[in-house]
N, C-alpha and C. Protein backbone atom coordinates (compact mmCIF):
# COMPACT_ATOMS: atom_id res chain seq x y z
N UNK A 1 31.20 4.29 22.62
CA UNK A 1 29.78 4.44 23.15
C UNK A 1 28.80 3.38 22.93
N UNK A 2 28.23 3.14 23.92
CA UNK A 2 27.28 2.03 24.05
C UNK A 2 25.97 2.61 23.56
N UNK A 3 25.14 1.56 22.67
CA UNK A 3 24.01 1.90 21.99
C UNK A 3 22.95 1.20 22.77
N UNK A 4 21.92 1.75 23.00
CA UNK A 4 20.92 1.02 23.64
C UNK A 4 19.88 0.25 22.93
N UNK A 5 19.65 -0.76 23.30
CA UNK A 5 19.02 -1.56 22.33
C UNK A 5 17.80 -1.19 21.44
N UNK A 6 17.45 -1.88 20.37
CA UNK A 6 16.36 -1.12 19.88
C UNK A 6 15.13 -1.61 20.36
N UNK A 7 13.82 -0.98 20.35
CA UNK A 7 12.75 -1.50 20.78
C UNK A 7 12.25 -2.20 19.42
N UNK A 8 11.28 -3.22 19.71
CA UNK A 8 10.56 -4.02 18.74
C UNK A 8 9.93 -2.90 17.55
N UNK A 9 9.50 -1.99 18.24
CA UNK A 9 8.91 -0.87 17.23
C UNK A 9 9.89 -0.21 16.34
N UNK A 10 10.94 0.05 16.95
CA UNK A 10 12.06 0.76 16.18
C UNK A 10 12.42 -0.30 15.20
N UNK A 11 12.74 -1.47 15.62
CA UNK A 11 13.13 -2.48 14.39
C UNK A 11 12.11 -2.61 13.31
N UNK A 12 10.89 -2.77 13.90
CA UNK A 12 10.04 -3.10 12.72
C UNK A 12 9.82 -2.08 11.93
N UNK A 13 9.72 -0.74 12.65
CA UNK A 13 9.73 0.63 11.52
C UNK A 13 10.83 0.89 10.75
N UNK A 14 12.20 0.11 11.30
CA UNK A 14 13.31 0.27 10.23
C UNK A 14 13.13 -0.81 9.03
N UNK A 15 12.80 -1.94 9.35
CA UNK A 15 12.34 -2.69 8.49
C UNK A 15 11.48 -2.36 7.47
N UNK A 16 10.46 -1.74 7.86
CA UNK A 16 9.32 -1.14 7.03
C UNK A 16 9.87 0.10 6.21
N UNK A 17 10.70 0.63 6.43
CA UNK A 17 11.38 1.68 5.93
C UNK A 17 12.24 1.12 4.76
N UNK A 18 13.05 0.27 5.21
CA UNK A 18 14.08 -0.61 4.04
C UNK A 18 13.07 -1.13 2.98
N UNK A 19 11.76 -1.76 3.41
CA UNK A 19 11.22 -2.10 2.14
C UNK A 19 10.29 -0.94 1.64
N UNK A 20 10.24 0.02 1.95
CA UNK A 20 9.69 1.25 1.06
C UNK A 20 10.96 1.85 0.26
N UNK A 21 11.85 1.66 0.69
CA UNK A 21 13.28 2.23 -0.49
C UNK A 21 13.42 0.93 -1.26
N UNK A 22 13.07 -0.16 -1.17
CA UNK A 22 13.30 -1.47 -1.96
C UNK A 22 12.30 -1.21 -3.26
N UNK A 23 11.13 -1.01 -2.71
CA UNK A 23 9.86 -0.74 -3.64
C UNK A 23 10.03 0.60 -4.69
N UNK A 24 10.50 1.58 -3.86
CA UNK A 24 10.59 2.76 -4.69
C UNK A 24 11.64 2.78 -5.79
N UNK A 25 12.97 2.06 -5.38
CA UNK A 25 14.17 1.70 -6.30
C UNK A 25 13.98 1.25 -7.37
N UNK A 26 12.88 0.07 -7.49
CA UNK A 26 12.06 -0.65 -8.46
C UNK A 26 13.32 -1.24 -9.07
N UNK A 27 13.53 -0.75 -10.45
CA UNK A 27 14.51 -1.69 -11.34
C UNK A 27 15.97 -1.05 -11.28
N UNK A 28 16.04 -0.15 -10.46
CA UNK A 28 17.15 0.77 -10.64
C UNK A 28 18.27 -0.22 -9.65
N UNK A 29 19.57 -0.08 -9.76
CA UNK A 29 20.59 -0.60 -9.02
C UNK A 29 20.41 0.19 -7.66
N UNK A 30 21.10 -0.74 -6.68
CA UNK A 30 21.32 -0.22 -5.43
C UNK A 30 22.51 0.56 -5.49
N UNK A 31 23.49 0.24 -6.24
CA UNK A 31 24.64 1.14 -6.61
C UNK A 31 24.21 2.63 -7.24
N UNK A 32 23.41 2.54 -8.34
CA UNK A 32 22.84 3.90 -8.82
C UNK A 32 22.25 4.55 -7.91
N UNK A 33 21.31 4.19 -7.19
CA UNK A 33 20.34 4.91 -6.06
C UNK A 33 21.47 5.46 -5.11
N UNK A 34 22.33 4.67 -4.50
CA UNK A 34 23.40 5.09 -3.64
C UNK A 34 24.18 6.32 -4.07
N UNK A 35 24.66 5.89 -5.13
CA UNK A 35 25.50 7.03 -5.79
C UNK A 35 24.64 8.45 -6.13
N UNK A 36 23.57 8.25 -6.42
CA UNK A 36 22.66 9.46 -6.43
C UNK A 36 22.37 10.20 -5.10
N UNK A 37 22.27 9.29 -4.10
CA UNK A 37 22.00 9.97 -2.83
C UNK A 37 23.58 10.34 -2.02
N UNK A 38 24.38 9.84 -2.83
CA UNK A 38 25.76 10.07 -1.92
C UNK A 38 25.93 9.40 -0.71
N UNK A 39 25.50 8.48 -0.68
CA UNK A 39 25.80 7.29 0.15
C UNK A 39 26.41 5.93 -0.24
N UNK A 40 26.98 5.09 0.68
CA UNK A 40 27.76 3.89 -0.14
C UNK A 40 26.48 2.94 -0.53
N UNK A 41 26.94 2.08 -1.30
CA UNK A 41 26.06 1.01 -1.56
C UNK A 41 25.66 0.17 -0.25
N UNK A 42 26.76 -0.06 0.37
CA UNK A 42 26.78 -0.96 1.62
C UNK A 42 25.85 -0.17 2.69
N UNK A 43 25.97 0.97 2.65
CA UNK A 43 24.89 1.71 3.73
C UNK A 43 23.44 1.50 3.05
N UNK A 44 23.09 1.72 1.78
CA UNK A 44 21.77 1.24 1.48
C UNK A 44 21.43 -0.03 1.50
N UNK A 45 22.39 -0.86 1.47
CA UNK A 45 22.18 -2.12 1.55
C UNK A 45 21.53 -2.60 2.90
N UNK A 46 22.55 -2.08 3.88
CA UNK A 46 22.23 -2.07 5.53
C UNK A 46 20.77 -1.45 5.84
N UNK A 47 20.27 -0.76 5.16
CA UNK A 47 19.09 0.14 5.53
C UNK A 47 17.98 -0.68 4.78
N UNK A 48 18.11 -0.87 3.47
CA UNK A 48 17.11 -1.79 2.94
C UNK A 48 16.95 -3.32 3.80
N UNK A 49 17.69 -3.78 4.33
CA UNK A 49 17.61 -4.96 5.01
C UNK A 49 17.41 -5.01 6.39
N UNK A 50 17.05 -3.87 6.58
CA UNK A 50 16.74 -3.60 8.51
C UNK A 50 18.16 -3.67 9.36
N UNK A 51 19.49 -3.86 8.61
CA UNK A 51 20.49 -3.96 9.55
C UNK A 51 20.91 -2.58 9.90
N UNK A 52 20.33 -1.59 9.49
CA UNK A 52 20.57 -0.32 9.89
C UNK A 52 19.31 0.58 9.99
N UNK A 53 18.58 0.09 10.88
CA UNK A 53 17.08 0.48 11.36
C UNK A 53 16.82 2.05 11.74
N UNK A 54 17.85 2.70 12.01
CA UNK A 54 17.86 3.95 12.18
C UNK A 54 18.92 5.04 11.64
N UNK A 55 18.71 5.18 10.22
CA UNK A 55 19.70 6.00 9.61
C UNK A 55 19.52 7.27 10.12
N UNK A 56 20.57 8.09 9.77
CA UNK A 56 20.52 9.63 9.89
C UNK A 56 19.68 10.36 9.21
N UNK A 57 19.19 11.38 9.68
CA UNK A 57 18.10 12.28 9.00
C UNK A 57 18.59 12.68 7.39
N UNK A 58 19.83 13.19 7.45
CA UNK A 58 20.55 13.55 6.01
C UNK A 58 20.66 12.36 5.32
N UNK A 59 20.87 10.97 5.81
CA UNK A 59 20.98 10.13 4.73
C UNK A 59 19.41 9.73 4.37
N UNK A 60 18.20 9.72 5.41
CA UNK A 60 17.02 9.53 4.85
C UNK A 60 16.79 10.41 3.65
N UNK A 61 16.88 11.81 3.93
CA UNK A 61 16.77 12.98 3.16
C UNK A 61 17.25 12.71 1.84
N UNK A 62 18.46 12.47 1.66
CA UNK A 62 18.97 12.02 0.58
C UNK A 62 18.68 11.11 -0.60
N UNK A 63 18.32 10.00 0.53
CA UNK A 63 17.64 9.10 -0.60
C UNK A 63 16.37 9.09 -0.75
N UNK A 64 15.67 9.98 -0.21
CA UNK A 64 14.29 10.35 -0.55
C UNK A 64 14.24 11.02 -1.74
N UNK A 65 15.28 12.09 -1.77
CA UNK A 65 15.44 13.08 -2.96
C UNK A 65 16.00 12.08 -4.25
N UNK A 66 16.82 11.54 -3.95
CA UNK A 66 17.19 10.42 -5.20
C UNK A 66 16.01 9.73 -5.71
N UNK A 67 15.06 9.14 -4.54
CA UNK A 67 13.84 8.11 -5.28
C UNK A 67 12.65 9.20 -5.76
N UNK A 68 13.06 10.44 -5.15
CA UNK A 68 11.82 11.06 -5.69
C UNK A 68 10.61 10.96 -4.60
N UNK A 69 10.95 10.54 -3.47
CA UNK A 69 10.11 10.49 -2.35
C UNK A 69 9.69 11.59 -1.66
N UNK A 70 8.52 11.63 -0.82
CA UNK A 70 8.26 12.79 -0.05
C UNK A 70 8.53 12.49 1.32
N UNK A 71 9.55 13.12 2.10
CA UNK A 71 9.84 12.69 3.26
C UNK A 71 8.37 12.72 4.53
N UNK A 72 7.57 13.60 3.90
CA UNK A 72 6.12 13.58 4.77
C UNK A 72 5.45 11.97 4.59
N UNK A 73 5.54 11.68 3.42
CA UNK A 73 5.00 10.16 2.97
C UNK A 73 5.72 9.38 3.70
N UNK A 74 7.15 9.11 3.85
CA UNK A 74 7.85 8.43 4.40
C UNK A 74 7.74 8.21 5.88
N UNK A 75 7.79 9.47 6.32
CA UNK A 75 7.12 9.64 7.88
C UNK A 75 5.80 9.29 8.45
N UNK A 76 5.24 9.28 7.50
CA UNK A 76 3.59 8.81 7.93
C UNK A 76 3.56 7.10 7.66
N UNK A 77 4.42 6.73 6.43
CA UNK A 77 4.32 5.21 6.92
C UNK A 77 4.90 4.21 7.58
N UNK A 78 6.20 5.05 8.07
CA UNK A 78 7.02 4.55 8.94
C UNK A 78 6.25 4.54 10.11
N UNK A 79 5.51 5.47 10.55
CA UNK A 79 5.05 5.70 11.85
C UNK A 79 3.82 4.92 12.20
N UNK A 80 3.12 4.66 11.18
CA UNK A 80 1.80 3.84 10.92
C UNK A 80 2.39 2.02 10.88
N UNK A 81 3.84 1.86 10.52
CA UNK A 81 4.30 0.67 10.66
C UNK A 81 4.52 0.34 12.24
N UNK A 82 5.24 1.40 13.02
CA UNK A 82 5.57 1.22 14.41
C UNK A 82 4.20 1.04 14.95
N UNK A 83 3.25 1.71 15.00
CA UNK A 83 2.06 1.85 15.54
C UNK A 83 1.45 0.34 15.62
N UNK A 84 1.81 -0.30 14.53
CA UNK A 84 1.03 -1.42 14.23
C UNK A 84 1.74 -2.64 14.88
N UNK A 85 2.75 -2.55 15.79
CA UNK A 85 3.55 -3.33 16.56
C UNK A 85 3.42 -2.98 18.03
N UNK A 86 2.89 -3.94 18.81
CA UNK A 86 2.78 -3.93 20.23
C UNK A 86 4.29 -4.21 20.85
N UNK A 87 4.02 -3.68 22.52
CA UNK A 87 5.55 -3.56 23.08
C UNK A 87 5.97 -5.18 23.05
N UNK A 88 5.53 -6.15 22.90
CA UNK A 88 6.15 -7.54 22.50
C UNK A 88 6.57 -7.62 21.38
N UNK A 89 6.71 -6.77 20.47
CA UNK A 89 6.86 -7.06 19.23
C UNK A 89 6.19 -8.06 18.34
N UNK A 90 4.89 -7.84 18.75
CA UNK A 90 3.85 -8.63 18.13
C UNK A 90 3.26 -7.75 17.27
N UNK A 91 2.58 -8.26 15.63
CA UNK A 91 1.71 -7.22 15.45
C UNK A 91 0.24 -7.41 15.98
N UNK A 92 -0.08 -6.02 15.74
CA UNK A 92 -1.36 -5.69 16.33
C UNK A 92 -2.58 -6.11 15.39
N UNK A 93 -3.73 -6.39 15.41
CA UNK A 93 -4.96 -6.54 14.73
C UNK A 93 -5.39 -5.01 14.34
N UNK A 94 -6.13 -4.71 13.35
CA UNK A 94 -6.44 -3.84 13.31
C UNK A 94 -7.78 -3.67 13.35
């Protein structure tokens, strides 16, 4: 199966999502959070670094639960991040 290339907005949204997870994880280890969410530490590392910018919904839900994050808050934050990037992948001024 061939994947279509990600748009600049999708890449930026993935990077923003990863940053949100890193911030929410705080001092907890990546292994601890991954185990609590039922995903591998490698999967969490890829998401946090933006290498897996479009994780499956159930992965996102499991991570949100493990980190005590609201899915609504995550969705709003990531949507705002993708709106802040124009079609050319450049950050837009507010």
